[in-house]
XYZ file of C-alpha atoms in Angstrom:
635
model
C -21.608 -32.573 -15.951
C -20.164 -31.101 -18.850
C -17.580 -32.756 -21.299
C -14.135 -31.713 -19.117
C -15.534 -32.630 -16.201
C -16.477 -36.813 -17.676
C -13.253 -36.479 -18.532
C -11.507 -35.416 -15.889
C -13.145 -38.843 -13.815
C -11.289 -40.510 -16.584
C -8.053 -39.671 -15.837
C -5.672 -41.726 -13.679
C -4.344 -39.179 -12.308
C -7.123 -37.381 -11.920
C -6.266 -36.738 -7.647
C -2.829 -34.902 -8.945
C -5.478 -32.468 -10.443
C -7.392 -31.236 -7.785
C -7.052 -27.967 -6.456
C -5.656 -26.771 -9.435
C -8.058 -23.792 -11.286
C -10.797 -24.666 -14.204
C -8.738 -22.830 -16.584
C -5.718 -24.598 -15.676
C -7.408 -28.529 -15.582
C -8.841 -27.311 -19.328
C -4.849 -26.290 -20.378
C -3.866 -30.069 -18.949
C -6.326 -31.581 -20.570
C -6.103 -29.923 -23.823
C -2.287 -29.939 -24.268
C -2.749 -34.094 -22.753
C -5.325 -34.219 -25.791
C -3.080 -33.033 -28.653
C 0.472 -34.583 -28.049
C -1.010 -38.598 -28.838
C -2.818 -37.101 -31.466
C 0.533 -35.720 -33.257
C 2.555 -38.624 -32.399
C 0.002 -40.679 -34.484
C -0.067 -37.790 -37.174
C 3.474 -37.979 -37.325
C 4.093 -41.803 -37.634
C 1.381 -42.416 -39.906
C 0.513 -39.822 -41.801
C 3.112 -37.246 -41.848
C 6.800 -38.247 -40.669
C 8.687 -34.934 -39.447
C 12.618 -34.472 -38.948
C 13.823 -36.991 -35.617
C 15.326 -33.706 -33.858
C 12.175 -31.953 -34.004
C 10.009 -34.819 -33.093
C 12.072 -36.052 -30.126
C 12.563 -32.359 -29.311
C 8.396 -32.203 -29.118
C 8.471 -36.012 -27.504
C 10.198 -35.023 -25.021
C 9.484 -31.228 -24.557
C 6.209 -31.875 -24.083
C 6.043 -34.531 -21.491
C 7.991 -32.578 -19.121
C 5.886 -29.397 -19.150
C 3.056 -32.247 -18.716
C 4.721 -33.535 -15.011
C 5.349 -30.040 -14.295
C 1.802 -29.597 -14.568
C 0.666 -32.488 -13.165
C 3.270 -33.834 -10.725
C 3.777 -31.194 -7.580
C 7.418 -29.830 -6.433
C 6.690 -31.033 -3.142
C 4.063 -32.664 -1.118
C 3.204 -29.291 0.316
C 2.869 -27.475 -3.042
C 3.086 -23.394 -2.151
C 2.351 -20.502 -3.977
C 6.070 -20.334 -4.509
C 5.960 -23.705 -5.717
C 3.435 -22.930 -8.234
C 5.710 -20.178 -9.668
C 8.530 -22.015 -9.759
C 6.609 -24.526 -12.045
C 5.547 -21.929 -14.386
C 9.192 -20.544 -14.584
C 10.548 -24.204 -15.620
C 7.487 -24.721 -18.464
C 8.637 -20.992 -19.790
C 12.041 -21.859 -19.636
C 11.240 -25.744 -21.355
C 8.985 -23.972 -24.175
C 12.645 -21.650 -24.895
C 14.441 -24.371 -24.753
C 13.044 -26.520 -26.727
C 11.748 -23.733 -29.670
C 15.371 -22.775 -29.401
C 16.442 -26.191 -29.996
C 13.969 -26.347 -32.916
C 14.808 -23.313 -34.572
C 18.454 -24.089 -34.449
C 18.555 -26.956 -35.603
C 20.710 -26.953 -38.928
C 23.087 -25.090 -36.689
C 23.706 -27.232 -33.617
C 23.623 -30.708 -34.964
C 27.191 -29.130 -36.362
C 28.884 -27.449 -32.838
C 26.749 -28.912 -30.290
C 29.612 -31.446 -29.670
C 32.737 -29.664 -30.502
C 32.414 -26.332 -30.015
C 28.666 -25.214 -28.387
C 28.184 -21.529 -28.104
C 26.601 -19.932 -24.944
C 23.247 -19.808 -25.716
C 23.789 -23.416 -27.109
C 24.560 -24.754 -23.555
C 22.113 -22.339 -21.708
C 19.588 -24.096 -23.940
C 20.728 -27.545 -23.685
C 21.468 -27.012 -20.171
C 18.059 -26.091 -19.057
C 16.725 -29.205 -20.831
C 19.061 -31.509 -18.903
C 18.146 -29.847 -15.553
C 14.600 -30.615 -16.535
C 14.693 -33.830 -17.239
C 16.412 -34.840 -14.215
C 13.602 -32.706 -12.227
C 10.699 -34.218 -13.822
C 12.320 -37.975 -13.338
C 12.691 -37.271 -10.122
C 8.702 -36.194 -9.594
C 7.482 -39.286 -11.137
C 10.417 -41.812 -10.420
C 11.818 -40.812 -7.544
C 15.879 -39.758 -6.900
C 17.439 -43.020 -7.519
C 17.511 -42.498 -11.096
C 18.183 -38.459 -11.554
C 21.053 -39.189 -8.385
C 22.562 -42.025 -11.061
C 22.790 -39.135 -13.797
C 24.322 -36.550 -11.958
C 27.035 -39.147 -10.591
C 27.975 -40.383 -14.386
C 27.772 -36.473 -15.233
C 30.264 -35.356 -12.594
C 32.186 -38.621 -13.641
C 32.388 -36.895 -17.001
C 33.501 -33.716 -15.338
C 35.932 -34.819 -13.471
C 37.178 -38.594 -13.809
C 40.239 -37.057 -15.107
C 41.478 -37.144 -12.011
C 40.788 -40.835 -11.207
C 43.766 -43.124 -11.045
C 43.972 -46.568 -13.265
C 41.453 -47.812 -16.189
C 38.330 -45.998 -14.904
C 40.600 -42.502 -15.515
C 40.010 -40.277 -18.888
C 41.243 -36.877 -20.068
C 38.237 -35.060 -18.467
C 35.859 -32.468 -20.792
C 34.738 -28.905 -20.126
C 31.062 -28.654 -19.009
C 30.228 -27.242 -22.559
C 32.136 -30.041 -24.291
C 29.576 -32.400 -21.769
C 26.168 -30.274 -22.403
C 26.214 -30.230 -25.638
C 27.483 -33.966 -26.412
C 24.391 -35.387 -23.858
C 21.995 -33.174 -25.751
C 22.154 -34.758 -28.903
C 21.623 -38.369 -30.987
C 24.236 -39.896 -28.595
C 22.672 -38.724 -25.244
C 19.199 -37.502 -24.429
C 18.010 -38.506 -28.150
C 19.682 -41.920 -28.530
C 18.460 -45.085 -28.227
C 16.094 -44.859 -25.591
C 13.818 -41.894 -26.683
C 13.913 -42.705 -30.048
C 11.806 -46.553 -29.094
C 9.618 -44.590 -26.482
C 9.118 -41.457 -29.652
C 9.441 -44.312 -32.510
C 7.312 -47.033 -31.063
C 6.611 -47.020 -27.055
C 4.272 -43.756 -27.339
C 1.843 -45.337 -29.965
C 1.228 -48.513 -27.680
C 0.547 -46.839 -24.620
C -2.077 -45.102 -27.204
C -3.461 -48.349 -28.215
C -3.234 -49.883 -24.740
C -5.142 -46.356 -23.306
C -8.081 -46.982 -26.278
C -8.308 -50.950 -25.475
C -8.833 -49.786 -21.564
C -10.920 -47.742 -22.583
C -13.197 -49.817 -24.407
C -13.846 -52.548 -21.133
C -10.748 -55.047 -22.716
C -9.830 -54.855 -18.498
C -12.862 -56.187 -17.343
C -13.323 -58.743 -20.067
C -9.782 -59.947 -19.449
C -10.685 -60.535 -15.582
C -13.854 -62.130 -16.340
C -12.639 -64.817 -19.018
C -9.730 -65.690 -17.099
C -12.078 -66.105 -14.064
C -14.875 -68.186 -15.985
C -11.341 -70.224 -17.250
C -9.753 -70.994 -14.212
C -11.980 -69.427 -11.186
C -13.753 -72.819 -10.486
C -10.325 -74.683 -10.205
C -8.074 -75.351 -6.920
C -7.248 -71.950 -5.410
C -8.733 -70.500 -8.887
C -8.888 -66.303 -7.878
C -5.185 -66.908 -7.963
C -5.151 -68.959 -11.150
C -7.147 -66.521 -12.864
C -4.810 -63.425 -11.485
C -2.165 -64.839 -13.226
C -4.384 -65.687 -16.492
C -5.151 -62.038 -16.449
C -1.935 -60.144 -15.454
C -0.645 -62.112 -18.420
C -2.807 -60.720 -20.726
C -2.949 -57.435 -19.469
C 0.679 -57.324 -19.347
C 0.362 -57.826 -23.249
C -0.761 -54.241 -23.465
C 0.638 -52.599 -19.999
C 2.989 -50.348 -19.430
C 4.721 -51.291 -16.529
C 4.282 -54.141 -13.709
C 2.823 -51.604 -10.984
C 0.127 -50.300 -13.477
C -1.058 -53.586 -13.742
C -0.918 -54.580 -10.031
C -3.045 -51.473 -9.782
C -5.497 -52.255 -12.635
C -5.900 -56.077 -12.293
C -5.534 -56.565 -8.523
C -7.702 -54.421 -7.230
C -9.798 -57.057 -8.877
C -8.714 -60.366 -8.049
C -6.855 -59.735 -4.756
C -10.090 -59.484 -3.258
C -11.022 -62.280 -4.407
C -7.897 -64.101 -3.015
C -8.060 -63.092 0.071
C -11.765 -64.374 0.179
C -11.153 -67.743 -0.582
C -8.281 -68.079 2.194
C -5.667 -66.687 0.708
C -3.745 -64.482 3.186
C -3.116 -60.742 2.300
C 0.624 -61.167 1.883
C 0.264 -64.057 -0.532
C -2.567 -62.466 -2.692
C -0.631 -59.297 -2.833
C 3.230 -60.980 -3.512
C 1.241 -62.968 -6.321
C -0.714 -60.328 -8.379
C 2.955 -58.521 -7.639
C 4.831 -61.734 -9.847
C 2.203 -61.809 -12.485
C 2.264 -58.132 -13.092
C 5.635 -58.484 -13.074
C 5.592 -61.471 -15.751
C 3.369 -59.628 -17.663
C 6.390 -57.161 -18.940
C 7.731 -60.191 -20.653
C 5.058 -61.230 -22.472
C 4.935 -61.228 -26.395
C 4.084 -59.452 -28.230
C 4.913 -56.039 -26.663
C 7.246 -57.156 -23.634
C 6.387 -53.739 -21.326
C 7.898 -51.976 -24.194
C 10.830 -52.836 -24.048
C 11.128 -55.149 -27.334
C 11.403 -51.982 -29.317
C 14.188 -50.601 -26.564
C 16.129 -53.887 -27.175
C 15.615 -53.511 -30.945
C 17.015 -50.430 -31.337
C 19.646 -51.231 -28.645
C 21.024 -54.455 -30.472
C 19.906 -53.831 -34.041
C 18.036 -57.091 -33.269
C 14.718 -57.122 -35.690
C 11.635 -56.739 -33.470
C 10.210 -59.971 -34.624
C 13.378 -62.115 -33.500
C 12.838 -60.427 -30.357
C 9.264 -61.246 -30.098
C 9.834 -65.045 -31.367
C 12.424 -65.368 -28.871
C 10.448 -64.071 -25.724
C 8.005 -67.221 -26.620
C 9.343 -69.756 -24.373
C 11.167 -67.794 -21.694
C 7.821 -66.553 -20.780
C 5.860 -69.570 -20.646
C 8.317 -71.244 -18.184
C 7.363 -68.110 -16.332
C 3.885 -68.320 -16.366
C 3.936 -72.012 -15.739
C 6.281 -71.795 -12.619
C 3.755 -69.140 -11.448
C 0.589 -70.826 -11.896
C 2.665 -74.125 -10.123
C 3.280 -72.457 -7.226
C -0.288 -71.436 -7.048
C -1.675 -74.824 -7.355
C 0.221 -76.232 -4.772
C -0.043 -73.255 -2.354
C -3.700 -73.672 -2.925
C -3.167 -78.137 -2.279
C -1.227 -77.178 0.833
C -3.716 -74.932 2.222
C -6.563 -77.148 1.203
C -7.952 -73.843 -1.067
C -11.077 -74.051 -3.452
C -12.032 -72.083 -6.357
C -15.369 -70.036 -6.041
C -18.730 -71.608 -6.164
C -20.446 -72.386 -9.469
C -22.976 -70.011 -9.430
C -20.444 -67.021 -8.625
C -17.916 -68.106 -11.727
C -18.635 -66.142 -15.465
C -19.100 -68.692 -18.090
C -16.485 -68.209 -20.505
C -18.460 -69.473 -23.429
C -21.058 -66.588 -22.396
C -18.415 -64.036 -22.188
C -16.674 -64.706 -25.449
C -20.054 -64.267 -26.820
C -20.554 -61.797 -25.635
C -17.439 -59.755 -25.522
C -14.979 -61.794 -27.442
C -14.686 -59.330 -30.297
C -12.397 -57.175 -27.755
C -9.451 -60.119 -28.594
C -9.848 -58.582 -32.420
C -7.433 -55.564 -31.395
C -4.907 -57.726 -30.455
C -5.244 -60.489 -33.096
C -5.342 -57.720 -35.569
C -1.628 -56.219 -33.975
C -0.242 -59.901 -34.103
C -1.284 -60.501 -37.806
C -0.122 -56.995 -39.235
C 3.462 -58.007 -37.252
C 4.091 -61.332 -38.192
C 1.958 -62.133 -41.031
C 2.518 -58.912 -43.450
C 5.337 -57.708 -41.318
C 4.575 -54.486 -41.422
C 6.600 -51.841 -38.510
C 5.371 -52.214 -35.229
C 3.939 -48.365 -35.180
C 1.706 -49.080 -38.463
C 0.483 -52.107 -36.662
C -0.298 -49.984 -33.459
C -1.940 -47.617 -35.498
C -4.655 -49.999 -36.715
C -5.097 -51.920 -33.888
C -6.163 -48.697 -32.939
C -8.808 -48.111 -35.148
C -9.622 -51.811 -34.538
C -10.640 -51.186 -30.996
C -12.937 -47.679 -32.650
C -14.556 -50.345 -35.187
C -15.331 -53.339 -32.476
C -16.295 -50.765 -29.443
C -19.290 -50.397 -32.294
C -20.396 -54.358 -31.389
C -21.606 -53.303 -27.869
C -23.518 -50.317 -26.145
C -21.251 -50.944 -23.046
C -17.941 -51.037 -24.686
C -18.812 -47.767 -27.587
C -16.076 -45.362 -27.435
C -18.130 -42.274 -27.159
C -16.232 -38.976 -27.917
C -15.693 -38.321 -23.777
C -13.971 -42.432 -23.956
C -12.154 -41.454 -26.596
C -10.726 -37.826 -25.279
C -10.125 -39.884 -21.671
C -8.348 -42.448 -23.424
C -6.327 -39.845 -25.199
C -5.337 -38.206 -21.728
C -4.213 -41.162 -20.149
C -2.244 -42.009 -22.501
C -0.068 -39.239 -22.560
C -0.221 -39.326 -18.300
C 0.833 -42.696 -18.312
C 3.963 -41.905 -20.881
C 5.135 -39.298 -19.527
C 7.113 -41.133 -16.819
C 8.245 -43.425 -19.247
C 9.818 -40.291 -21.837
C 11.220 -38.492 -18.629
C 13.120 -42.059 -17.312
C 14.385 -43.216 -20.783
C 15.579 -39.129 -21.343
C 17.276 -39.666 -18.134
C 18.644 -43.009 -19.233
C 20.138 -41.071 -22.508
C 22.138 -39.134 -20.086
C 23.721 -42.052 -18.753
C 24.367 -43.403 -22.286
C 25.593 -40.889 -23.689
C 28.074 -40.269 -20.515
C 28.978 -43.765 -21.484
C 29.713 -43.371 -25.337
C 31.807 -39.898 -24.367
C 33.771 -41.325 -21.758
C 34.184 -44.970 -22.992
C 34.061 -46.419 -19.620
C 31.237 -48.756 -20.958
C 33.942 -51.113 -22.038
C 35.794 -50.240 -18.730
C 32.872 -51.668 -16.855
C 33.021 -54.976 -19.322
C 36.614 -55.343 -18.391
C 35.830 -54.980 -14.796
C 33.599 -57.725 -15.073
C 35.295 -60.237 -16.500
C 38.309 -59.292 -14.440
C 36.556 -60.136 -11.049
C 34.985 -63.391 -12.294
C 38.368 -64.319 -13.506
C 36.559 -64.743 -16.949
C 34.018 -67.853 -15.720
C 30.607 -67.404 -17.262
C 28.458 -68.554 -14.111
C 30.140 -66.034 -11.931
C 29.917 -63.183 -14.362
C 26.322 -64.325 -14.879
C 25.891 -63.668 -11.206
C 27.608 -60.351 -11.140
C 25.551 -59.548 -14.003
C 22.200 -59.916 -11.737
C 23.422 -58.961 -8.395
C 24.315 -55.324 -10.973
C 20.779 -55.651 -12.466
C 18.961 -55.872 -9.295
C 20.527 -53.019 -8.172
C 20.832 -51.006 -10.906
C 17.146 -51.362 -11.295
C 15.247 -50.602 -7.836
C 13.025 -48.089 -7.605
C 13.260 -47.731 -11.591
C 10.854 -48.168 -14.810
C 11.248 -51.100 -16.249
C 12.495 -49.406 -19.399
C 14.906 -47.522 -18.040
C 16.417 -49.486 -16.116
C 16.747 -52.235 -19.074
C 18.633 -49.185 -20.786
C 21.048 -48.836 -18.090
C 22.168 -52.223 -17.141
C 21.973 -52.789 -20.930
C 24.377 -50.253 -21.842
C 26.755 -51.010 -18.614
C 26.625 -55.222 -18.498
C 25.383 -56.861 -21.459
C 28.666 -55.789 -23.645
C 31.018 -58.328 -20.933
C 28.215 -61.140 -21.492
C 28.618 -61.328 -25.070
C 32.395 -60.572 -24.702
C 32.579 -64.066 -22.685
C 30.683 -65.392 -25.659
C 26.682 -64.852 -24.652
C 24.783 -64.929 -28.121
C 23.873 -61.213 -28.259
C 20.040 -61.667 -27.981
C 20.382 -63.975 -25.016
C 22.605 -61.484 -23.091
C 19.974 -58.634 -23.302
C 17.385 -60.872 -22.586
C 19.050 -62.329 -19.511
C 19.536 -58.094 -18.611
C 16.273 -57.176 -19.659
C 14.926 -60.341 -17.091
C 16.395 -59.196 -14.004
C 15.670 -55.188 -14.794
C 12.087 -56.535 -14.683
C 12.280 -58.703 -11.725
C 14.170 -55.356 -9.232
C 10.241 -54.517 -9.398
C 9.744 -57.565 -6.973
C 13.017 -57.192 -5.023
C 13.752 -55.994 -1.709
C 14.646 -53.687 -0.489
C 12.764 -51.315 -3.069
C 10.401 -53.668 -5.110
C 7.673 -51.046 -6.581
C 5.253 -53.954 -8.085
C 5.663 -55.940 -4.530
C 4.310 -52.795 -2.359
C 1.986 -51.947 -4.844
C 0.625 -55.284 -4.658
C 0.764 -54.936 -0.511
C -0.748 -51.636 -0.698
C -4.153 -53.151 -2.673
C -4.071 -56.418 -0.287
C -3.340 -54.086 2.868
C -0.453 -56.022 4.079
C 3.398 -55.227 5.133
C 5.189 -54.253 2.276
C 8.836 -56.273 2.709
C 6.681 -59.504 3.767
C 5.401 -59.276 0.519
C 8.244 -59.027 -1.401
C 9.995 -61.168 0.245
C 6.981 -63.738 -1.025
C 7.510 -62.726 -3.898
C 10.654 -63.393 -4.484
C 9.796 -66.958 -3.374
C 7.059 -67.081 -5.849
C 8.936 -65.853 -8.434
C 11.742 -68.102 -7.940
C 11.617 -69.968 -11.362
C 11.999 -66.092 -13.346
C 15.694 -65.741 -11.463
C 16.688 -69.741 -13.109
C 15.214 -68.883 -16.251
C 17.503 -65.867 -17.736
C 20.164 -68.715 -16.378
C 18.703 -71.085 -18.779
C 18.602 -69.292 -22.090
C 22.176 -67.775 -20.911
C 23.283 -71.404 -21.387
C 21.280 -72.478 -23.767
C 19.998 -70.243 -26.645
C 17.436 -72.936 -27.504
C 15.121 -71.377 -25.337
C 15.408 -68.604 -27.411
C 14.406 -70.445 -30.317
C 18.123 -70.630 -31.610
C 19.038 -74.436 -32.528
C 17.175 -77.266 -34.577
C 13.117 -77.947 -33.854
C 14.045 -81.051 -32.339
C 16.721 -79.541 -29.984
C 13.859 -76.817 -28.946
C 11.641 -79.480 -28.163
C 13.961 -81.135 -25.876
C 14.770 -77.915 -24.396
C 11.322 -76.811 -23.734
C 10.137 -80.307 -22.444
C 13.570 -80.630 -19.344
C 13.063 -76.407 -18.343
C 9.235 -77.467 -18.238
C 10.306 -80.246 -16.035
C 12.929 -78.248 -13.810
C 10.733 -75.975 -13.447
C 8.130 -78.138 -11.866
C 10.474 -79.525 -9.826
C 11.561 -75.724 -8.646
C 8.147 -74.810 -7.730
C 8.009 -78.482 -6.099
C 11.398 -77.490 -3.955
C 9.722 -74.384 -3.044
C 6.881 -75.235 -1.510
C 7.292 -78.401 -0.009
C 4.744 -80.637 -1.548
C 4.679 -83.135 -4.490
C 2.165 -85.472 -5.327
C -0.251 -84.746 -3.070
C 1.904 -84.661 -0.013
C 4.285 -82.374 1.746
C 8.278 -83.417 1.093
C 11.214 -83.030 3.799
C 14.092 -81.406 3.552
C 16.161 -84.028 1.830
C 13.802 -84.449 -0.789
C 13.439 -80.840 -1.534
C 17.243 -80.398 -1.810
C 17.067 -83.297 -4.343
C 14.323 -81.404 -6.230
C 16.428 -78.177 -6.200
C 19.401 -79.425 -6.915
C 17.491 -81.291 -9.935
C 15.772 -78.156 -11.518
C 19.860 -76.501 -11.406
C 21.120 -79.332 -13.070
C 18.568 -78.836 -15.762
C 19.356 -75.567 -16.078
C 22.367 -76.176 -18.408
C 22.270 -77.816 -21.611
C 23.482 -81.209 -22.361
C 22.926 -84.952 -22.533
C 24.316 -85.917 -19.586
C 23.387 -83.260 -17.528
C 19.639 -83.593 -18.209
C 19.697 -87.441 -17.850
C 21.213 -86.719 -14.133
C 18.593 -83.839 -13.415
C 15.362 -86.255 -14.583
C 17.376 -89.491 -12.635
C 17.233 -87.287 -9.745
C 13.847 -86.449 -9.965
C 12.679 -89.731 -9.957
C 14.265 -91.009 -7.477
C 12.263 -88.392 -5.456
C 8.950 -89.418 -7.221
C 9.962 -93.035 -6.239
C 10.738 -92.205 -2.506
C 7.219 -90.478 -2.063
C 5.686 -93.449 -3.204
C 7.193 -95.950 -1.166
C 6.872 -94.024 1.615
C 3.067 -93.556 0.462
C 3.004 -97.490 0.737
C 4.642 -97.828 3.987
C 2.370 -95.550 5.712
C -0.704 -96.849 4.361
C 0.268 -100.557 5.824
């Protein structure tokens, strides 16, 4: 087996390669190879002009899902020359772009020449192509509506009117720092890129595996533990993932097994590694990417961002673990035997020094506070140094090529999604009817926060099915969090509360990506697992509602007002997950008490003396009722 070929059983996406000739795999590969090795050249070691990087960021991850991703299921040999007639035309475009540079930042948006637009054009077209081969048509469809909006919502009637542009007036605005290379691409170019690189290397190096194993030795042994420990892991992966379905993918395949084999039934094991993945894109310090998205976005700094994700995500990860427990207490589940569970002192031992990589990235960020690349960039070399500690984790020349690879394979859907999503911005900044969409919102809900709030999710939801996490943030971003703050939503809180439910579409029907992964892994119905999943993931669609009310959450207030914040949410959450599933203290609940319990955990929800002394009076008068009627049956 020679050196392409150990690498090539790397890949991820290894299947999308076969049939395709030697020569052509080696091209892949190479070109795969080279463009994580110039992002790290370029952003720390030799920073280049931002129109000719993102030109290069972007340029080269479409001729990449040309190459990788197939026209159609059924690829022909017409197909196949097709493909090579849209990489020619991209590597024009784009040394076009390049070598005009000084030129077209001037006319692009005023007064584009032909060539100009033929250029621009053909990178547009592309874009919306290659999001549509790795993200399907909801997203490219989006695009072309907002771009024929720009064409012709001159003729619209009322406030969502404008004086309508000329297509080269429209080409050339979208192609540059206020379309295709705004916001969005310049976090995935900027910051996204390099930790896909360092999560690819830390994948590489077993981190997975030893993830899995310590949060099995943890919490394996406990009540319904497979479960426990799926959600100790997906939380950790998600620390380095991508996206949610990546890590259904990578840590299910693992522990849904195991679920099922303790009793769990296939829909349940699959909705909950689904919710977990899920939660993993909001944990700190990376947040799915998306933390350098919102920075950019809001002009929030990255560390305020990370700081304030803190507590939002533990109410998360505690709701989810809740719901597992007493699934597990209804269903009278046990963990796995003693002799089958790793010992976590063992595996520390023995593998521990894979944590380094990520201790090292949390130090560099909060303790010298240096940028979030330079910090990718030696956790890095971090993961090099410690793969030295074992013979099973080294990160042998073929790792470190594979890691390369799949690095660039697993951004690429990313660069083609938020490129999309720069369409849509910049469609918003030309036409204005960003603001529009803020007035339209607080028109309908007749300016009351909890409707708009509502609005706001019911939009995000939608907005976001079928869509990268990233992405879709950008969108709903762009479109709802301007009314939030306008009805006086701390800016921070209002893309967090967007940036919550843009995660959570992944586990909503009717197109919940992280939900059928989950129920492809488990092999069980797709919408039954969702629709689990929404119920286990009930407490992530009250929290947004929570730190929308009360910033505290989001570490805004005094330490003592935090405390008391953190200590009712913990409680109203418990009492959620208690609601839920029926069953408190040891015993299942009827209806009446589980309305109480609900209606509790809501009244918690908003901030206040008197409203949290009613939500915790409510609660135990539940806790009270159980135990009398404990009593009375016993006698």
């Amino acid at each position: 087996m020679d050196i392409n070929e150990s690498i090539l059983n790397q890949l991820e996406v290894k299947n999308k390669l076969t049939g395709k000739s030697l020569v052509i795999k080696y091209v892949i590969i190479a070109v795969a190879m080279v463009v994580p090795l110039y992002h790290i050249y370029v952003l720390g070691f030799k920073p280049t002009i931002p129109w000719i990087f993102y030109t290069i960021h972007v340029s080269t991850a479409i001729i990449l899902i040309i190459s990788i991703y197939p026209m159609r299921k059924n690829h022909s040999f017409f197909d196949k020359l097709v493909d090579l007639i849209l990489i020619l035309l991209m590597i024009f475009s784009s040394i076009y772009l390049i070598t005009q540079m000084n030129d077209l930042t001037n006319r692009m948006g005023t007064s584009p020449t032909n060539w100009d637009v033929f250029a621009a054009g053909i990178l547009i077209i592309l874009i919306l192509e290659t999001t549509r081969r790795t993200s399907g048509l909801i997203l490219p469809i989006l695009a072309l509506c907002f771009i024929l909006y720009a064409k012709f919502g001159g003729y619209l009637p009322g406030m969502l009117g404008h004086r309508g542009y000329n297509w080269g007036r429209i080409i050339g605005y979208l192609s540059g720092f206020d379309g295709i290379f705004s916001s969005p691409i310049s976090a995935t170019a900027n910051f996204v890129f390099i930790f896909i690189i360092f999560g690819s290397f830390l994948g590489s190096s077993g981190a997975g595996k030893f993830f899995i194993n310590f949060a099995l030795g943890v919490a394996g042994g406990k009540r319904g533990g497979p479960a426990k420990a799926g959600v100790f892991a997906s939380a950790l992966m998600g620390t380095v993932s991508g996206t949610s379905v990546s890590n259904v993918v990578t840590t299910g395949a693992f522990t849904i097994p195991l679920m099922k084999k303790i009793g769990y039934s296939p829909r349940f094991s699959g909705a909950l590694e689904s919710v977990a993945s899920t939660g993993g894109q909001i944990m700190p310090p990376i947040l799915g990417s998306a933390a350098f998205i919102m920075a950019s976005l809001t002009g929030i700094a990255y560390l305020d961002i990370v700081a304030a994700s803190v507590l939002p995500a533990l109410l998360f990860f505690v709701a989810v673990y809740i719901m597992v427990d007493l699934e597990a207490a209804k269903t009278g589940l046990h963990g796995l035997d003693k002799n089958k569970i790793p010992n976590p002192i063992k595996i520390l031992r023995k593998q521990g020094f894979l944590i380094a990589p990520l201790l090292v990235l949390i130090f560099i960020l909060t303790i010298l506070k240096s940028s979030p690349n330079k910090a990718a960039l030696w956790a890095i070399l971090t993961v090099l140094l410690v793969s030295f500690f074992s013979k099973s984790t080294f990160m042998t020349p073929v790792k470190i090529f594979g890691a390369l690879v799949n690095s660039s394979t697993s951004a690429m859907g990313i660069i083609s999604a938020c490129a999309t999503a720069g369409i849509i911005i910049g469609i918003l900044n030309l036409t204005g009817v960003g603001l529009k969409f803020a007035s339209l919102i607080i028109s309908f809900s007749g300016n009351n926060l909890s409707i708009a709030l509502v609005l706001t999710m019911i939009a995000c939801l939608i907005l976001g099915m079928g869509l990268p996490t990233a992405a879709s943030y950008v969108i709903t971003a762009s479109v709802m969090a301007p009314a939030l703050v306008e009805m006086g939503v701390p800016l921070l809180a209002a893309h967090m509360f967007v940036f919550y439910f843009a995660c959570l579409s992944a586990i909503t029907p009717p197109v919940a990506l992280a939900a059928f992964a989950g129920a492809g892994v488990a092999k069980a119905k797709p919408m039954e697992v969702a629709f689990t999943s929404v119920k286990l993931g009930i407490a992530a669609f009250i929290v947004p509602f929570m730190f929308a009310y009360n910033p505290t959450l989001l570490l805004k207030g005094s330490i003592l007002e935090i405390i008391i914040s953190t200590i009712t949410s913990l409680i109203g959450t418990f009492a959620l997950a208690s609601a839920v599933q029926g069953w408190l203290l040891g015993d299942r609940i009827n209806m009446l008490l589980r309305a109480l319990l609900l209606s509790s955990s809501i009244i918690l929800i908003k901030s206040g003396l008197v409203s949290d002394i009613i939500g915790l009076v409510i609660i135990a008068v539940v806790i009270v009722t159980i135990q009398k009627n404990k009593i009375k049956d016993n006698k």
